[in-house]
mmCIF file of C-alpha atoms in Angstrom:
data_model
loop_
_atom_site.group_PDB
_atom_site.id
_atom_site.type_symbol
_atom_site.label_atom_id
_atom_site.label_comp_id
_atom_site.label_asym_id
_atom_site.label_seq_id
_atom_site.Cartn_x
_atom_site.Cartn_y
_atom_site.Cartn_z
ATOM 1 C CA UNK A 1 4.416 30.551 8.068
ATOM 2 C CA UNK A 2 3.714 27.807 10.704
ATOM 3 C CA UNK A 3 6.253 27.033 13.416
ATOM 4 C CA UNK A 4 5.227 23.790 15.433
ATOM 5 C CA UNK A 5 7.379 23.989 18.844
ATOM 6 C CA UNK A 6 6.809 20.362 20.742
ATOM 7 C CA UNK A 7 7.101 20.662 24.748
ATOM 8 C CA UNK A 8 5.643 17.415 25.497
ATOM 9 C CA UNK A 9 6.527 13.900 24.722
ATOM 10 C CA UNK A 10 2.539 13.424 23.668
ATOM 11 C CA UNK A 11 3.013 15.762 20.701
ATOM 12 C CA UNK A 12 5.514 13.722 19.534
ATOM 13 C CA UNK A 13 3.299 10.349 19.093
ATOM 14 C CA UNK A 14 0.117 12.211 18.202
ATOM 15 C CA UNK A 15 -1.573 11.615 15.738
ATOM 16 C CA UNK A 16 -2.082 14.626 14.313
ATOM 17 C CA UNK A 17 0.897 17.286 14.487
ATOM 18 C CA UNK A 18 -1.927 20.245 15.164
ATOM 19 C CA UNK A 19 -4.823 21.285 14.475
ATOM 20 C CA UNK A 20 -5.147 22.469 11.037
ATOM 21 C CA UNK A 21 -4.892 18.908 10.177
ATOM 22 C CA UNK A 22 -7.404 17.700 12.276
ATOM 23 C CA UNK A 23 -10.005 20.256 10.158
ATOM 24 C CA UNK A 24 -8.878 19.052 6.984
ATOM 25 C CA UNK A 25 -8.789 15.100 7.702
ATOM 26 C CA UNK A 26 -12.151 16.098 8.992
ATOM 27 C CA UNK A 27 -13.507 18.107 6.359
ATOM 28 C CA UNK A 28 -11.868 15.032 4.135
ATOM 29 C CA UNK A 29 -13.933 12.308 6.099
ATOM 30 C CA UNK A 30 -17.193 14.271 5.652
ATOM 31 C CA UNK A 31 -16.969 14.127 1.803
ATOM 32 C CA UNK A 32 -16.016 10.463 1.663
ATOM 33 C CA UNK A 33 -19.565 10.328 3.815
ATOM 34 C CA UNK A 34 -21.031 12.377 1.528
ATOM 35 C CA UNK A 35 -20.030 11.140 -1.439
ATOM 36 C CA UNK A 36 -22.235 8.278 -2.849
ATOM 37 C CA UNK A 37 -25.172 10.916 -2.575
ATOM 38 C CA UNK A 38 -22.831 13.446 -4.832
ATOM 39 C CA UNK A 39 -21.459 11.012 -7.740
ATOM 40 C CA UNK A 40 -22.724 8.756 -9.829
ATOM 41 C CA UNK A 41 -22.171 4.817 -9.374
ATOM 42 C CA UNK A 42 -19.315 4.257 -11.785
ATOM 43 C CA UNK A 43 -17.171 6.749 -9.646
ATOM 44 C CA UNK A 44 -18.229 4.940 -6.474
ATOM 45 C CA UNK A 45 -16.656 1.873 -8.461
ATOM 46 C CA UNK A 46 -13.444 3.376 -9.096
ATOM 47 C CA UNK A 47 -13.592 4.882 -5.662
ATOM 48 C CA UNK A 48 -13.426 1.754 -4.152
ATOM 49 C CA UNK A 49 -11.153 0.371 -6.226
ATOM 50 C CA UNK A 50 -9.052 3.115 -5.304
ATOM 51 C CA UNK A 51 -9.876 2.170 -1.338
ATOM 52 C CA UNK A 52 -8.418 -1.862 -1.857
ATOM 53 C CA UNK A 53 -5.254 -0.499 -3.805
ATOM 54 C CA UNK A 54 -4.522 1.685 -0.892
ATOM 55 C CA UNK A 55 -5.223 -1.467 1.551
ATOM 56 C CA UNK A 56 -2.780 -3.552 -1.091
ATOM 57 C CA UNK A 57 -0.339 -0.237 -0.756
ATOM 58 C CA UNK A 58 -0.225 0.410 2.805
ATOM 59 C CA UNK A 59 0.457 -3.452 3.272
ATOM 60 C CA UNK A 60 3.608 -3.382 0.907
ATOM 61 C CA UNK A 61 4.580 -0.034 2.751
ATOM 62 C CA UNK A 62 4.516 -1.696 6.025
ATOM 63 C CA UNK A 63 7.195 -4.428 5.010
ATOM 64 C CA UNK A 64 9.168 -2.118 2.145
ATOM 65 C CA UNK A 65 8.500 1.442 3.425
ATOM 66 C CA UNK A 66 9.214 1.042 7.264
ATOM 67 C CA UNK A 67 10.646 -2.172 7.606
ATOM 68 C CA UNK A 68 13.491 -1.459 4.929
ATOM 69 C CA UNK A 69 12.516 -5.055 3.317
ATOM 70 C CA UNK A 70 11.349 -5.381 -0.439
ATOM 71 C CA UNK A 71 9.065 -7.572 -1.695
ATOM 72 C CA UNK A 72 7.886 -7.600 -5.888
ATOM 73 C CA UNK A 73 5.709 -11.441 -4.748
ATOM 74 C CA UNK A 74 3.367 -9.584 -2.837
ATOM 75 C CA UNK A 75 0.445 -10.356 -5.261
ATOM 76 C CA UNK A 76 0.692 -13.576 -3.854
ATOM 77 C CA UNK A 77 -0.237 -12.515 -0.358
ATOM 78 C CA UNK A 78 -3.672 -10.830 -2.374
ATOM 79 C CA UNK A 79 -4.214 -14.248 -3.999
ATOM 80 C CA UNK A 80 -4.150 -16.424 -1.074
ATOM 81 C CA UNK A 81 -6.318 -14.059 0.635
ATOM 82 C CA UNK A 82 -8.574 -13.813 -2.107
ATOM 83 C CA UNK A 83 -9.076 -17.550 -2.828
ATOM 84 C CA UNK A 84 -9.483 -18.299 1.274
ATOM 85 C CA UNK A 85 -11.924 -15.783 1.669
ATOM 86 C CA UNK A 86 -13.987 -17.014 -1.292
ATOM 87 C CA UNK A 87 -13.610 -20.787 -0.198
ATOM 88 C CA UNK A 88 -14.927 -19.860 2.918
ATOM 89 C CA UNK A 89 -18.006 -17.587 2.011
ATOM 90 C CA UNK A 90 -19.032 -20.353 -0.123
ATOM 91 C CA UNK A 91 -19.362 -22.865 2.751
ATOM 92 C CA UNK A 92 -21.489 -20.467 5.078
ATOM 93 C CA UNK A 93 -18.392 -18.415 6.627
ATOM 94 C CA UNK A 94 -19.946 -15.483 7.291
ATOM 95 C CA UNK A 95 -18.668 -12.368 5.913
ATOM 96 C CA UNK A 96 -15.907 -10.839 8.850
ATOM 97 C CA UNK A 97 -15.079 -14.237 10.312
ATOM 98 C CA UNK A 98 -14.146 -15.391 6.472
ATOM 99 C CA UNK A 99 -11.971 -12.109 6.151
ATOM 100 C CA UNK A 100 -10.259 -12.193 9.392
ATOM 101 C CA UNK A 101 -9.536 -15.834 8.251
ATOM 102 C CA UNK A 102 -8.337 -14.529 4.834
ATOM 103 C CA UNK A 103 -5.916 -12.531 6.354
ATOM 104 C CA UNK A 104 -4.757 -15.439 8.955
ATOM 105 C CA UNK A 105 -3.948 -17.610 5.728
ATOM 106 C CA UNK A 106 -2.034 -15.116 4.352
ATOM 107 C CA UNK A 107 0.010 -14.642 7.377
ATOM 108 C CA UNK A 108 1.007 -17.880 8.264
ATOM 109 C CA UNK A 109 2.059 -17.591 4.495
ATOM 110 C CA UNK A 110 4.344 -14.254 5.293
ATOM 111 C CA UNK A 111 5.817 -16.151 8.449
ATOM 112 C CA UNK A 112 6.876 -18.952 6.005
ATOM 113 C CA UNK A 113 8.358 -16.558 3.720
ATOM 114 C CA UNK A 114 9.713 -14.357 6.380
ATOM 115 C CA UNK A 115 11.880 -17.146 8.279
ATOM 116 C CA UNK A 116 13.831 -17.904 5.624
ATOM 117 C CA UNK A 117 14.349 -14.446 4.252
ATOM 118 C CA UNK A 118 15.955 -13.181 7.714
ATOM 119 C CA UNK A 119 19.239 -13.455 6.669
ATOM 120 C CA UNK A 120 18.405 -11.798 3.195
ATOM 121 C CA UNK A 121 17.841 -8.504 2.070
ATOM 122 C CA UNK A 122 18.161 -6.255 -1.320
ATOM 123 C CA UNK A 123 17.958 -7.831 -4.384
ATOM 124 C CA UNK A 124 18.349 -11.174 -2.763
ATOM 125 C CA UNK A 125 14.868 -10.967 -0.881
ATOM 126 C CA UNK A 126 13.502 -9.408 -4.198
ATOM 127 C CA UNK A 127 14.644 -12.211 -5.729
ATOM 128 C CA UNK A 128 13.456 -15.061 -2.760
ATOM 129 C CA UNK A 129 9.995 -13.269 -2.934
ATOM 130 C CA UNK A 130 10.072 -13.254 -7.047
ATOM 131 C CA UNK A 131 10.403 -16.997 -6.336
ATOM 132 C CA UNK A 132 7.526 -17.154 -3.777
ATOM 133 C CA UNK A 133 5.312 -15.548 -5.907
ATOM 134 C CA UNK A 134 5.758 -18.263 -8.932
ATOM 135 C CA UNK A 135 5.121 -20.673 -6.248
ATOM 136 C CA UNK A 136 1.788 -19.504 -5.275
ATOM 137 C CA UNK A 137 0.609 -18.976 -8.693
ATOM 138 C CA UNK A 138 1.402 -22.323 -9.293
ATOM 139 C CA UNK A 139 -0.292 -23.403 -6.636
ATOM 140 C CA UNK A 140 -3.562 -21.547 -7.554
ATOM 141 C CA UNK A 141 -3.502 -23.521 -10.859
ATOM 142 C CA UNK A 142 -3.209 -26.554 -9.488
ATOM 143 C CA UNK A 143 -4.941 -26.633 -6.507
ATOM 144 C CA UNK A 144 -8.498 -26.793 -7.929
ATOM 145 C CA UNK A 145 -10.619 -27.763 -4.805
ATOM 146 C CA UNK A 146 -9.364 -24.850 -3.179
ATOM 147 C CA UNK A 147 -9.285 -22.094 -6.410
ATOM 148 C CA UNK A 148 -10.891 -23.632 -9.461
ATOM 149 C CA UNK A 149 -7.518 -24.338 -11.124
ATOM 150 C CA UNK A 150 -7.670 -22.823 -14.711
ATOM 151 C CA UNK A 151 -11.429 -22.177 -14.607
ATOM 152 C CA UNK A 152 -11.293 -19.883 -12.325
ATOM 153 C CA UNK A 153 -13.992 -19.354 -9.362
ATOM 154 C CA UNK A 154 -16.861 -17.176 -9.475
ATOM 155 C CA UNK A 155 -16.757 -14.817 -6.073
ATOM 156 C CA UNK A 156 -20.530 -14.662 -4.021
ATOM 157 C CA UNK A 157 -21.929 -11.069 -3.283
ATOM 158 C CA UNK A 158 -20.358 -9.834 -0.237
ATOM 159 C CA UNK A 159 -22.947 -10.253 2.902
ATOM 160 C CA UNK A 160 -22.212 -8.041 5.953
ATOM 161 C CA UNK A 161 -24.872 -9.080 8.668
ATOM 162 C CA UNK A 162 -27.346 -10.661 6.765
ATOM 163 C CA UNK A 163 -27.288 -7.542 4.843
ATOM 164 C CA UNK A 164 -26.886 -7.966 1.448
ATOM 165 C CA UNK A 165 -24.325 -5.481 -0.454
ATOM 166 C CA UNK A 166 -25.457 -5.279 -3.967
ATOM 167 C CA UNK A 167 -24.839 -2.339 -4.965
ATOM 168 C CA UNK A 168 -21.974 -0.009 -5.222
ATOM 169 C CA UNK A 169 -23.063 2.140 -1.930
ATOM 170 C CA UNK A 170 -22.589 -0.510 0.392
ATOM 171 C CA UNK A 171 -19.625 -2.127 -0.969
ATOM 172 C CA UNK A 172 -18.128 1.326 -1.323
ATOM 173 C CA UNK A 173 -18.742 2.170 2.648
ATOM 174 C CA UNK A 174 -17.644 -1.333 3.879
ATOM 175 C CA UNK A 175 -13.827 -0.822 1.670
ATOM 176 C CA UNK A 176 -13.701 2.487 3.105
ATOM 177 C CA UNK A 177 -14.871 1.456 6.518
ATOM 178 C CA UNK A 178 -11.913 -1.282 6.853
ATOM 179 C CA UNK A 179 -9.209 1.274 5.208
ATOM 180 C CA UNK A 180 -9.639 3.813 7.704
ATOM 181 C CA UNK A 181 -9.362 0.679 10.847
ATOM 182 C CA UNK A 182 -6.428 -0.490 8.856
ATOM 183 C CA UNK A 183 -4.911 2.443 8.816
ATOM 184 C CA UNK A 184 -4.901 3.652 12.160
ATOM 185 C CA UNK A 185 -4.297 0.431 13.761
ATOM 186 C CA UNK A 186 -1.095 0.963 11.620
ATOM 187 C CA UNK A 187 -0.522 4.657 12.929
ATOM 188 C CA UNK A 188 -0.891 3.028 16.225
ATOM 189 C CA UNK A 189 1.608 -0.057 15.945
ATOM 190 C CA UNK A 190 4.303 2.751 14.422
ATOM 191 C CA UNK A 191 4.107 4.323 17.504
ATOM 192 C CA UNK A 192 4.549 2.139 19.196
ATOM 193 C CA UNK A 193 8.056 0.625 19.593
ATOM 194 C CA UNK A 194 7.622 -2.200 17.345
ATOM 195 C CA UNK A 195 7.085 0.418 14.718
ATOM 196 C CA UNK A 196 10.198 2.227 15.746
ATOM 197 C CA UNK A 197 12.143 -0.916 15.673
ATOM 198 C CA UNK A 198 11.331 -1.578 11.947
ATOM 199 C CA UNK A 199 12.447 1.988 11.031
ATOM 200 C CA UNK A 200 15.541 1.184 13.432
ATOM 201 C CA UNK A 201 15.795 -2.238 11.371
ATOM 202 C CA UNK A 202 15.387 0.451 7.630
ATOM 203 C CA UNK A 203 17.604 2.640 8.783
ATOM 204 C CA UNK A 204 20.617 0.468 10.196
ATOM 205 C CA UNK A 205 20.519 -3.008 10.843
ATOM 206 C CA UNK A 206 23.931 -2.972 12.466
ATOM 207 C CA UNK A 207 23.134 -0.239 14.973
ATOM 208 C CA UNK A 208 19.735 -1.237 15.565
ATOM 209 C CA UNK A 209 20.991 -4.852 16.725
ATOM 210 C CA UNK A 210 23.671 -3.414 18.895
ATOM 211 C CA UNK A 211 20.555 -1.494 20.604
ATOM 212 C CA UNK A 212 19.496 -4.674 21.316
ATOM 213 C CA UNK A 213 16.271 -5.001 18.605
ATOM 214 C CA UNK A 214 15.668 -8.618 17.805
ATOM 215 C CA UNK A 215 15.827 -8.456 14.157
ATOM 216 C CA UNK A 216 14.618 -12.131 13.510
ATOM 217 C CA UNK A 217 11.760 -11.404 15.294
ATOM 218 C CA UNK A 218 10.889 -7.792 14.057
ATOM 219 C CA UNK A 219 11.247 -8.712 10.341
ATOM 220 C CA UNK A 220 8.797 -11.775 10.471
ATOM 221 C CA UNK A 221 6.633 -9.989 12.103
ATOM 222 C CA UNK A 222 7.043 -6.995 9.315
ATOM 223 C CA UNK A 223 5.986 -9.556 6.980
ATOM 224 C CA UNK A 224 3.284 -11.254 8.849
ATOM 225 C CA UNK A 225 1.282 -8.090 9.204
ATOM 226 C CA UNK A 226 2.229 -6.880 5.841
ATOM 227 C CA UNK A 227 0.823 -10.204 4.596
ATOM 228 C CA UNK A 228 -2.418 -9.803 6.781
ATOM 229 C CA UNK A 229 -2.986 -6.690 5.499
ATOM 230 C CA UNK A 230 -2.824 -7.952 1.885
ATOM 231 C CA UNK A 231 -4.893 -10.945 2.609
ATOM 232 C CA UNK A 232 -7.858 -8.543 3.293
ATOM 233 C CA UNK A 233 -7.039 -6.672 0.050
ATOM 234 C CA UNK A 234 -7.542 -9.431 -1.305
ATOM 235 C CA UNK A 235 -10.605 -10.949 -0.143
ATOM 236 C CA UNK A 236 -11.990 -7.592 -0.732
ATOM 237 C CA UNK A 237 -10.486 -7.350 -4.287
ATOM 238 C CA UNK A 238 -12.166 -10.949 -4.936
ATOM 239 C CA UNK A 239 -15.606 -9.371 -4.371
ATOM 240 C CA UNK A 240 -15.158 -6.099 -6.426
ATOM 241 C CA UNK A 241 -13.716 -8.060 -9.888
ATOM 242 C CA UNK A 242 -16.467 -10.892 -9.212
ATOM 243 C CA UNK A 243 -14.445 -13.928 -10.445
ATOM 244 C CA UNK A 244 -11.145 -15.170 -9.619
ATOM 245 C CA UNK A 245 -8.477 -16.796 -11.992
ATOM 246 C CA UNK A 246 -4.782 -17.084 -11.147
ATOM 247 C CA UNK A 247 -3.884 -15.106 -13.725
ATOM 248 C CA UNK A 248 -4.585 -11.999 -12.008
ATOM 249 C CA UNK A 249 -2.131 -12.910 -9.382
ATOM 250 C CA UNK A 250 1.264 -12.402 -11.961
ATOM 251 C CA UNK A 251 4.663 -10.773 -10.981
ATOM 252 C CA UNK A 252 2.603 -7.844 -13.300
ATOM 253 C CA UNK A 253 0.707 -7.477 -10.023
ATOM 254 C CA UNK A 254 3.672 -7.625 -7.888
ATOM 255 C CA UNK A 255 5.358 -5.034 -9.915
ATOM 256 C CA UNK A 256 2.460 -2.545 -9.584
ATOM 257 C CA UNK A 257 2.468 -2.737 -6.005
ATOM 258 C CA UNK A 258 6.153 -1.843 -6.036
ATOM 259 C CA UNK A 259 5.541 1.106 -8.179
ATOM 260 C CA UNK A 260 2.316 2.052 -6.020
ATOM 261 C CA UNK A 261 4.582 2.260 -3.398
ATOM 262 C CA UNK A 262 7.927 4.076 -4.871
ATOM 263 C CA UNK A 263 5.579 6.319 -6.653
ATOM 264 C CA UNK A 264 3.486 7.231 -3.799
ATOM 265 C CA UNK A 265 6.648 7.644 -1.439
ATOM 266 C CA UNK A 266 8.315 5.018 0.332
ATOM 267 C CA UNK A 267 8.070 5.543 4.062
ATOM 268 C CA UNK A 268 4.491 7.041 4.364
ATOM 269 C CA UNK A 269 0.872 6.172 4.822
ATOM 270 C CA UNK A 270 0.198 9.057 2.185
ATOM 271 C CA UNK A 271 2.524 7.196 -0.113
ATOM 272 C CA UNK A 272 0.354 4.437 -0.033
ATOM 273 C CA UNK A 273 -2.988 6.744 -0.969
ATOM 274 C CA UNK A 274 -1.334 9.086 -3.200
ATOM 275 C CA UNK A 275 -0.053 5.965 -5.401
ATOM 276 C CA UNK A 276 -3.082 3.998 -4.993
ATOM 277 C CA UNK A 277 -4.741 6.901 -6.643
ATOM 278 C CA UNK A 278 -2.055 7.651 -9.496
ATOM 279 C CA UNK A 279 -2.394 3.150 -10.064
ATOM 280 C CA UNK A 280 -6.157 3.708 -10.376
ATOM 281 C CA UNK A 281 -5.689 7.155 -12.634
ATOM 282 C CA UNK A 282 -2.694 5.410 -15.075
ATOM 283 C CA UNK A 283 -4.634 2.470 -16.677
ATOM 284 C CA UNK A 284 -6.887 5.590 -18.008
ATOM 285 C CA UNK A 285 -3.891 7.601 -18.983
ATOM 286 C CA UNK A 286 -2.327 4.583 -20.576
ATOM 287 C CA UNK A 287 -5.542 4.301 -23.049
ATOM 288 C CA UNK A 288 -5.590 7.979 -24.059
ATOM 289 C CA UNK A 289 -2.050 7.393 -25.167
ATOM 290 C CA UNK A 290 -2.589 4.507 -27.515
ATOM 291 C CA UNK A 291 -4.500 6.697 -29.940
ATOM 292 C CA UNK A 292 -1.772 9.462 -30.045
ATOM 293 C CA UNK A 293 1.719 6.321 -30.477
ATOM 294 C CA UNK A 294 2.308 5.135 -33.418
ATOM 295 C CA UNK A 295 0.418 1.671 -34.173
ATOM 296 C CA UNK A 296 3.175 -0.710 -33.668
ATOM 297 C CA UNK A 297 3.782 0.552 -30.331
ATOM 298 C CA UNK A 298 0.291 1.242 -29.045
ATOM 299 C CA UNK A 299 -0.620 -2.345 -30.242
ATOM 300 C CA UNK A 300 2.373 -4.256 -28.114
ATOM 301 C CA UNK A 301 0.879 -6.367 -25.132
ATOM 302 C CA UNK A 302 3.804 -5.536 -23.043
ATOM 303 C CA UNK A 303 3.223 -1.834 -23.244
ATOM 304 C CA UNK A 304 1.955 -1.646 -19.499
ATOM 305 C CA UNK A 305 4.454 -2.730 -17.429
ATOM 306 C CA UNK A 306 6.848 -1.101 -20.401
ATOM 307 C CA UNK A 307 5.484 2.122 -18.794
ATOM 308 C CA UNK A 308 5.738 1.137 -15.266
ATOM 309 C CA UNK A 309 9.233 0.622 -15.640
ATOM 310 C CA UNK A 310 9.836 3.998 -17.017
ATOM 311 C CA UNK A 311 7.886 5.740 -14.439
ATOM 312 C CA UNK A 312 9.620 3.633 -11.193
ATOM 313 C CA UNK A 313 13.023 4.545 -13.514
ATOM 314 C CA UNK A 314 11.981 8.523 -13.784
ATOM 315 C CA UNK A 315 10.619 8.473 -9.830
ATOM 316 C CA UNK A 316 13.695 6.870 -8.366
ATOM 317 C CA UNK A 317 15.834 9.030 -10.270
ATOM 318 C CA UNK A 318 14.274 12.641 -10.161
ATOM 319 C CA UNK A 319 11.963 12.211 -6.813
ATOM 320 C CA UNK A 320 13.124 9.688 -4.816
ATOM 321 C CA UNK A 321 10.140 10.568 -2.250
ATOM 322 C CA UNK A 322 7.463 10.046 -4.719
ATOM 323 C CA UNK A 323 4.248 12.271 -4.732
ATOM 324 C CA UNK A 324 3.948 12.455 -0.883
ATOM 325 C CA UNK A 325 7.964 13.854 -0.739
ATOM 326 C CA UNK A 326 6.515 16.629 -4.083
ATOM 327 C CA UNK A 327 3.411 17.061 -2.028
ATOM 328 C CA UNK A 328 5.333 18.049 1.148
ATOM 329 C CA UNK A 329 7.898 20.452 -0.575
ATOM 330 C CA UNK A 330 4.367 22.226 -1.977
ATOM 331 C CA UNK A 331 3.263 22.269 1.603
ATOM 332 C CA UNK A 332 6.508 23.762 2.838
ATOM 333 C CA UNK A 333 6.611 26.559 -0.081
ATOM 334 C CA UNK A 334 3.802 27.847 1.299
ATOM 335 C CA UNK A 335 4.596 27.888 4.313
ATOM 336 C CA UNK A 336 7.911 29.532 4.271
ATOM 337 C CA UNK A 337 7.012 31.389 1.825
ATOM 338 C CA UNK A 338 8.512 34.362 0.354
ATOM 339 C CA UNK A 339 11.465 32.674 2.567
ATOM 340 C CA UNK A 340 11.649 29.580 0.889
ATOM 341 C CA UNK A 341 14.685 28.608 0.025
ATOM 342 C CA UNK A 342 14.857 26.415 -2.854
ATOM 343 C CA UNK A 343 17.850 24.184 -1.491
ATOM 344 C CA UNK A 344 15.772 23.035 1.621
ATOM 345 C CA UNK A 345 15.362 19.374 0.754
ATOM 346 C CA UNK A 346 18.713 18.959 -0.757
ATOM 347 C CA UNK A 347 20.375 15.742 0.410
ATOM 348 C CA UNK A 348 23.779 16.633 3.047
ATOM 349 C CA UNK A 349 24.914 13.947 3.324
ATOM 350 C CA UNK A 350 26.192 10.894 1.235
ATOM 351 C CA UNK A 351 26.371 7.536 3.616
ATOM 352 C CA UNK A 352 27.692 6.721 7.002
ATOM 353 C CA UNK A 353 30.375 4.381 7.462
ATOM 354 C CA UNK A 354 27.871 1.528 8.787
ATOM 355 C CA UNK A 355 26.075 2.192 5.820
ATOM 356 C CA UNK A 356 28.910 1.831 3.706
ATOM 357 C CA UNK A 357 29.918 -1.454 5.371
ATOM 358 C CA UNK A 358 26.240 -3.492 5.248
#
């Protein structure tokens, strides 16, 4: 059983709560090194797929998970930052430059949607952002300098330093080399008390504006890093699919962002990882199970986001904290074990009367 007893204010903003965790993220980091001289190509593939979803994750859980403010248009975020970062590496923008830029673009986009969706929140923002995200797609149709329109745009090798990444090895260091800088720079800005104003802003609007947090300010901001975040995403989601057509960029995409997000557990940089990796592991899933349902069902084009509904259904109702929340209660078993007690994370409480009022 471990008992954690903080006596200083710097254990509370650490990083890392002790040190067992420090051994494990490092033991962790030393097979992610390792890796590409352990497994074969493809997995390298999927791992850095898996790297960009959790990018695209922990930029949805910065604006849905601590900012209390949800979003199902944030595939448009990906596709402006894709299509920017392409135009740009095709007119001699060299490879970090073109990103940073990506993720500008997609900013300034989040700041336009983010002004006018102060006053909004719940289904209504859902909705505004729905909207946002037609918008763009629309846009990346018929803007064909800029995308291709239609015919889509074929996306250059990425080129870091006149060093050309060809192959999976490279590629698969550089996504994992900007995840982990994302990531902490995010760990950083929660401790920081713009990150404890957005929880503030989750939590309670009403008392966190009578403690004075501006939330005009706070929530554009939410969605202007949020937006950066996906903007580099995308640019580096442009470079691992190799061509670019707006039809990638669909509410479809939107939706599994949401579900990366609920399913992973809202509120948590694990969240984002642990539902990156179940996003990567379902399309797999999804094809063993068309050979076991009956043909009219396994044939249906809608069967995809048929499942992703059920599964954002099943995880809101029976684990509201997604695989991070199961994760933790595994965690804590151990730990208190054999004087676990099985009503531990039972909810106590129903709503306050602020809550009730909102």
């Amino acid at each position: 059983m471990r008992f954690i007893f903080k006596t200083r204010y710097d254990q509370d903003i650490g990083l890392f709560p002790h040190r067992g965790t420090v051994f494990w993220y490092s033991l962790l980091s030393v097979a992610l090194v390792a890796a590409p001289f352990l497994i074969a190509p493809y997995y390298l593939g999927e791992l850095s797929f898996l790297f960009i979803w959790s990018l695209a994750g922990l930029s949805l859980m910065v604006l849905a998970g601590y900012a209390g403010l949800i979003s199902i248009g944030h595939a448009a975020f990906l596709g402006i930052g894709a299509y920017v970062h392409v135009y740009l590496v095709h007119r001699g923008v060299p490879f970090l430059p073109s990103m940073l830029s990506a993720g500008a673009a997609a900013a300034a986009a989040g700041v336009v949607i983010g002004v006018p969706a102060i006053r909004m929140r719940g289904i209504y923002l859902a909705i505004a952002t729905l909207a946002f995200s037609a918008i763009a797609q629309e846009v990346f149709v018929r803007w064909e300098a800029l995308t291709g329109g239609s015919r889509g745009v074929a996306v250059p090798k990425p080129q870091f330093f006149g060093w050309s990444l060809e192959g999976e090895v490279g590629f698969y260091y550089l996504c994992l080399s900007i995840l982990v800088v994302c990531i902490l720079a995010i760990l950083n800005l929660l401790r920081a008390p713009t990150g404890r104003a957005w929880i503030a802003i989750r939590d309670s609007e009403i008392a966190a504006q009578s403690m004075g947090v501006n939330l005009a300010g706070y929530k554009t901001l939410a969605f202007a890093v949020s937006a950066f975040l996906a903007g580099m995403a995308g640019a580096l989601f442009a470079h691992k699919v190799g061509y670019l057509s707006p039809d990638i960029f669909t509410p479809v995409l939107s939706i599994q962002l949401l579900m990366l997000v609920m399913v992973g557990g809202v509120g948590s940089i694990h969240g984002a990882i642990f539902g990156a990796i179940f996003l990567v592991l379902l399309p797999t899933v999804i094809a063993l199970l068309r050979d076991y349902l009956p043909a009219g069902i396994a044939q249906q084009p809608s069967l995809e986001p048929g499942i992703y509904g059920v599964i954002l259904v099943l995880v809101v109702l029976l684990e509201p904290l997604g695989l991070n929340g199961l994760w933790r209660k595994i965690k804590f078993f151990f730990w208190q074990f054999p004087m676990y007690k099985s009503a531990t994370f039972k909810r106590q409480k129903t709503y306050m009367r602020t809550e009730r009022l909102q």
